[in-house]
PDB file of C-alpha atoms and ligand atoms in Angstrom:
ATOM      1  CA  UNK O   1      16.082  52.896  -9.284  1.00  0.00           C
ATOM      2  CA  UNK O   2      17.479  50.246 -11.379  1.00  0.00           C
ATOM      3  CA  UNK O   3      20.867  49.185 -10.260  1.00  0.00           C
ATOM      4  CA  UNK O   4      22.960  48.903  -7.008  1.00  0.00           C
ATOM      5  CA  UNK O   5      24.265  52.580  -5.638  1.00  0.00           C
ATOM      6  CA  UNK O   6      26.923  53.193  -3.173  1.00  0.00           C
ATOM      7  CA  UNK O   7      26.460  55.694  -0.592  1.00  0.00           C
ATOM      8  CA  UNK O   8      30.323  56.422   0.834  1.00  0.00           C
ATOM      9  CA  UNK O   9      27.979  58.172   4.327  1.00  0.00           C
ATOM     10  CA  UNK O  10      24.933  57.133   6.037  1.00  0.00           C
ATOM     11  CA  UNK O  11      23.955  61.179   5.198  1.00  0.00           C
ATOM     12  CA  UNK O  12      23.638  60.460   2.010  1.00  0.00           C
ATOM     13  CA  UNK O  13      20.907  57.718   2.185  1.00  0.00           C
ATOM     14  CA  UNK O  14      17.122  58.400   1.047  1.00  0.00           C
ATOM     15  CA  UNK O  15      15.566  59.495   4.953  1.00  0.00           C
ATOM     16  CA  UNK O  16      13.078  56.321   4.849  1.00  0.00           C
ATOM     17  CA  UNK O  17      16.337  54.141   4.904  1.00  0.00           C
ATOM     18  CA  UNK O  18      18.616  56.071   7.288  1.00  0.00           C
ATOM     19  CA  UNK O  19      15.180  55.461   9.524  1.00  0.00           C
ATOM     20  CA  UNK O  20      15.489  51.894   8.974  1.00  0.00           C
ATOM     21  CA  UNK O  21      18.970  51.335  10.031  1.00  0.00           C
ATOM     22  CA  UNK O  22      18.346  52.997  12.932  1.00  0.00           C
ATOM     23  CA  UNK O  23      15.476  50.526  13.675  1.00  0.00           C
ATOM     24  CA  UNK O  24      17.641  47.685  12.476  1.00  0.00           C
ATOM     25  CA  UNK O  25      20.461  48.824  15.024  1.00  0.00           C
ATOM     26  CA  UNK O  26      17.998  49.140  17.543  1.00  0.00           C
ATOM     27  CA  UNK O  27      17.310  45.413  16.643  1.00  0.00           C
ATOM     28  CA  UNK O  28      20.184  44.615  17.643  1.00  0.00           C
ATOM     29  CA  UNK O  29      19.475  44.479  21.451  1.00  0.00           C
ATOM     30  CA  UNK O  30      17.382  41.684  20.791  1.00  0.00           C
ATOM     31  CA  UNK O  31      20.378  39.754  18.846  1.00  0.00           C
ATOM     32  CA  UNK O  32      21.439  36.036  21.103  1.00  0.00           C
ATOM     33  CA  UNK O  33      24.660  35.823  19.900  1.00  0.00           C
ATOM     34  CA  UNK O  34      26.863  34.283  22.309  1.00  0.00           C
ATOM     35  CA  UNK O  35      28.909  31.899  20.124  1.00  0.00           C
ATOM     36  CA  UNK O  36      29.703  34.488  16.858  1.00  0.00           C
ATOM     37  CA  UNK O  37      28.916  37.383  19.565  1.00  0.00           C
ATOM     38  CA  UNK O  38      27.865  39.387  16.016  1.00  0.00           C
ATOM     39  CA  UNK O  39      25.414  41.001  16.374  1.00  0.00           C
ATOM     40  CA  UNK O  40      22.730  41.665  13.392  1.00  0.00           C
ATOM     41  CA  UNK O  41      19.416  43.140  13.183  1.00  0.00           C
ATOM     42  CA  UNK O  42      16.944  43.599  10.177  1.00  0.00           C
ATOM     43  CA  UNK O  43      14.110  46.047   9.789  1.00  0.00           C
ATOM     44  CA  UNK O  44      11.360  46.186   6.990  1.00  0.00           C
ATOM     45  CA  UNK O  45       8.823  48.484   5.745  1.00  0.00           C
ATOM     46  CA  UNK O  46       5.838  47.293   4.490  1.00  0.00           C
ATOM     47  CA  UNK O  47       2.728  48.804   2.282  1.00  0.00           C
ATOM     48  CA  UNK O  48       1.231  50.521   4.899  1.00  0.00           C
ATOM     49  CA  UNK O  49       4.793  51.921   6.834  1.00  0.00           C
ATOM     50  CA  UNK O  50       4.036  48.696   9.786  1.00  0.00           C
ATOM     51  CA  UNK O  51       7.830  48.179  10.667  1.00  0.00           C
ATOM     52  CA  UNK O  52       8.661  44.139  11.711  1.00  0.00           C
ATOM     53  CA  UNK O  53      12.151  43.687  13.409  1.00  0.00           C
ATOM     54  CA  UNK O  54      14.374  41.252  13.210  1.00  0.00           C
ATOM     55  CA  UNK O  55      17.780  39.887  14.999  1.00  0.00           C
ATOM     56  CA  UNK O  56      19.794  36.647  14.938  1.00  0.00           C
ATOM     57  CA  UNK O  57      18.664  34.317  16.670  1.00  0.00           C
ATOM     58  CA  UNK O  58      21.789  31.956  17.550  1.00  0.00           C
ATOM     59  CA  UNK O  59      21.720  27.926  19.278  1.00  0.00           C
ATOM     60  CA  UNK O  60      24.911  26.275  20.441  1.00  0.00           C
ATOM     61  CA  UNK O  61      23.652  23.404  18.106  1.00  0.00           C
ATOM     62  CA  UNK O  62      25.137  25.713  15.379  1.00  0.00           C
ATOM     63  CA  UNK O  63      22.992  24.923  11.750  1.00  0.00           C
ATOM     64  CA  UNK O  64      19.814  25.842  14.111  1.00  0.00           C
ATOM     65  CA  UNK O  65      21.231  29.983  14.122  1.00  0.00           C
ATOM     66  CA  UNK O  66      18.734  32.003  11.919  1.00  0.00           C
ATOM     67  CA  UNK O  67      19.453  35.401  10.945  1.00  0.00           C
ATOM     68  CA  UNK O  68      17.642  38.175  11.649  1.00  0.00           C
ATOM     69  CA  UNK O  69      16.521  39.291   7.890  1.00  0.00           C
ATOM     70  CA  UNK O  70      14.624  35.724   8.558  1.00  0.00           C
ATOM     71  CA  UNK O  71      13.887  35.920  11.709  1.00  0.00           C
ATOM     72  CA  UNK O  72      11.372  39.727  10.107  1.00  0.00           C
ATOM     73  CA  UNK O  73      10.511  38.034   6.958  1.00  0.00           C
ATOM     74  CA  UNK O  74       9.077  35.064   8.203  1.00  0.00           C
ATOM     75  CA  UNK O  75       7.426  37.200  11.172  1.00  0.00           C
ATOM     76  CA  UNK O  76       5.857  39.363   8.534  1.00  0.00           C
ATOM     77  CA  UNK O  77       5.029  36.589   6.802  1.00  0.00           C
ATOM     78  CA  UNK O  78       2.714  35.009   9.246  1.00  0.00           C
ATOM     79  CA  UNK O  79       1.365  38.210  10.727  1.00  0.00           C
ATOM     80  CA  UNK O  80       0.946  40.318   7.760  1.00  0.00           C
ATOM     81  CA  UNK O  81       0.596  38.195   4.674  1.00  0.00           C
ATOM     82  CA  UNK O  82      -1.459  39.981   2.449  1.00  0.00           C
ATOM     83  CA  UNK O  83       1.018  43.656   2.824  1.00  0.00           C
ATOM     84  CA  UNK O  84       3.556  43.526   0.657  1.00  0.00           C
ATOM     85  CA  UNK O  85       7.594  44.265   1.676  1.00  0.00           C
ATOM     86  CA  UNK O  86       8.432  48.055   0.429  1.00  0.00           C
ATOM     87  CA  UNK O  87      12.092  47.933   1.719  1.00  0.00           C
ATOM     88  CA  UNK O  88      14.247  45.903   4.739  1.00  0.00           C
ATOM     89  CA  UNK O  89      17.625  47.255   5.873  1.00  0.00           C
ATOM     90  CA  UNK O  90      20.281  45.037   7.724  1.00  0.00           C
ATOM     91  CA  UNK O  91      23.192  46.506   9.693  1.00  0.00           C
ATOM     92  CA  UNK O  92      25.660  44.449  12.013  1.00  0.00           C
ATOM     93  CA  UNK O  93      27.978  45.495  15.360  1.00  0.00           C
ATOM     94  CA  UNK O  94      30.257  42.974  17.251  1.00  0.00           C
ATOM     95  CA  UNK O  95      29.769  42.814  20.762  1.00  0.00           C
ATOM     96  CA  UNK O  96      32.704  44.130  22.490  1.00  0.00           C
ATOM     97  CA  UNK O  97      31.753  47.922  20.252  1.00  0.00           C
ATOM     98  CA  UNK O  98      28.657  49.386  19.181  1.00  0.00           C
ATOM     99  CA  UNK O  99      29.664  50.666  16.086  1.00  0.00           C
ATOM    100  CA  UNK O 100      28.321  49.271  12.707  1.00  0.00           C
ATOM    101  CA  UNK O 101      30.193  46.855  10.907  1.00  0.00           C
ATOM    102  CA  UNK O 102      30.122  45.491   7.614  1.00  0.00           C
ATOM    103  CA  UNK O 103      27.041  42.403   6.824  1.00  0.00           C
ATOM    104  CA  UNK O 104      26.064  41.314   3.597  1.00  0.00           C
ATOM    105  CA  UNK O 105      22.500  39.309   3.188  1.00  0.00           C
ATOM    106  CA  UNK O 106      23.811  35.114   3.658  1.00  0.00           C
ATOM    107  CA  UNK O 107      22.938  33.263  -0.048  1.00  0.00           C
ATOM    108  CA  UNK O 108      19.621  31.977   2.758  1.00  0.00           C
ATOM    109  CA  UNK O 109      18.249  34.860   3.405  1.00  0.00           C
ATOM    110  CA  UNK O 110      18.456  36.164  -0.016  1.00  0.00           C
ATOM    111  CA  UNK O 111      17.011  32.597  -1.639  1.00  0.00           C
ATOM    112  CA  UNK O 112      14.339  33.931   1.164  1.00  0.00           C
ATOM    113  CA  UNK O 113      13.704  38.114  -0.382  1.00  0.00           C
ATOM    114  CA  UNK O 114      13.622  36.810  -3.281  1.00  0.00           C
ATOM    115  CA  UNK O 115      10.920  34.061  -2.961  1.00  0.00           C
ATOM    116  CA  UNK O 116       8.514  36.850  -0.707  1.00  0.00           C
ATOM    117  CA  UNK O 117       9.238  39.045  -4.151  1.00  0.00           C
ATOM    118  CA  UNK O 118       7.619  35.996  -6.011  1.00  0.00           C
ATOM    119  CA  UNK O 119       5.049  35.743  -3.824  1.00  0.00           C
ATOM    120  CA  UNK O 120       4.434  39.420  -3.843  1.00  0.00           C
ATOM    121  CA  UNK O 121       5.322  39.994  -7.116  1.00  0.00           C
ATOM    122  CA  UNK O 122       6.779  43.633  -6.544  1.00  0.00           C
ATOM    123  CA  UNK O 123      10.346  44.715  -5.848  1.00  0.00           C
ATOM    124  CA  UNK O 124      11.441  44.575  -2.381  1.00  0.00           C
ATOM    125  CA  UNK O 125      15.068  47.055  -2.343  1.00  0.00           C
ATOM    126  CA  UNK O 126      17.832  46.452  -0.171  1.00  0.00           C
ATOM    127  CA  UNK O 127      19.797  48.356   2.032  1.00  0.00           C
ATOM    128  CA  UNK O 128      23.107  47.246   4.014  1.00  0.00           C
ATOM    129  CA  UNK O 129      26.669  48.314   4.906  1.00  0.00           C
ATOM    130  CA  UNK O 130      29.133  46.204   2.809  1.00  0.00           C
ATOM    131  CA  UNK O 131      33.540  46.528   2.920  1.00  0.00           C
ATOM    132  CA  UNK O 132      35.086  50.050   3.981  1.00  0.00           C
ATOM    133  CA  UNK O 133      31.890  51.250   5.229  1.00  0.00           C
ATOM    134  CA  UNK O 134      30.058  51.754   2.166  1.00  0.00           C
ATOM    135  CA  UNK O 135      26.390  51.953   1.866  1.00  0.00           C
ATOM    136  CA  UNK O 136      24.465  49.245  -0.262  1.00  0.00           C
ATOM    137  CA  UNK O 137      20.893  49.407  -1.407  1.00  0.00           C
ATOM    138  CA  UNK O 138      19.828  47.018  -4.284  1.00  0.00           C
ATOM    139  CA  UNK O 139      16.173  47.841  -5.867  1.00  0.00           C
ATOM    140  CA  UNK O 140      15.090  44.335  -6.141  1.00  0.00           C
ATOM    141  CA  UNK O 141      16.209  41.382  -4.606  1.00  0.00           C
ATOM    142  CA  UNK O 142      16.942  39.206  -7.961  1.00  0.00           C
ATOM    143  CA  UNK O 143      19.904  41.033  -8.348  1.00  0.00           C
ATOM    144  CA  UNK O 144      21.414  39.980  -4.714  1.00  0.00           C
ATOM    145  CA  UNK O 145      21.216  36.317  -6.463  1.00  0.00           C
ATOM    146  CA  UNK O 146      20.561  36.358 -10.520  1.00  0.00           C
ATOM    147  CA  UNK O 147      19.565  32.911 -11.136  1.00  0.00           C
ATOM    148  CA  UNK O 148      17.768  31.512  -8.023  1.00  0.00           C
ATOM    149  CA  UNK O 149      15.703  28.744  -7.303  1.00  0.00           C
ATOM    150  CA  UNK O 150      11.916  29.615  -7.911  1.00  0.00           C
ATOM    151  CA  UNK O 151       8.869  27.899  -7.978  1.00  0.00           C
ATOM    152  CA  UNK O 152       9.295  27.971 -11.999  1.00  0.00           C
ATOM    153  CA  UNK O 153      11.641  25.163 -11.238  1.00  0.00           C
ATOM    154  CA  UNK O 154       9.024  22.900  -9.387  1.00  0.00           C
ATOM    155  CA  UNK O 155       6.479  23.572 -11.064  1.00  0.00           C
ATOM    156  CA  UNK O 156       7.670  22.421 -15.036  1.00  0.00           C
TER     157      UNK O 156
HETATM  158 ZN1  LIG F   1      21.072  35.137   6.114  1.00  0.00          ZN
END
């Protein structure tokens, strides 16, 4: 897989992606989103099948809010620094409905995903729902953030 893939239905996705979407949806139960009412969950699978979940955590001081993806990524970065991330799925629903709604990783989370990709020297697949209920699967984080800032800029 060297390019992004589109899926008109969740049923068309591979079983691992479907599993991660299911787990990401479960993770939204721990979302703390009293302000946006936008509940986000992330599920990450590592190279030994360890599963790490995250949910968005908001704060009355809005800039302190943290995305579900980074809650999961920083958690695994601490708990399992030697393991590699294979794939991450991100889902969201509004407080008023359990139906999933489109939610793409924000720019900050894309930057963090790129960093983890460089750190582990292996690609990370990313799955999320985009507009019109279409599911997208990207083969790596670089594709979601071309020309990103990296350690080469600090070291050169
Ligand atoms: Zn984010």
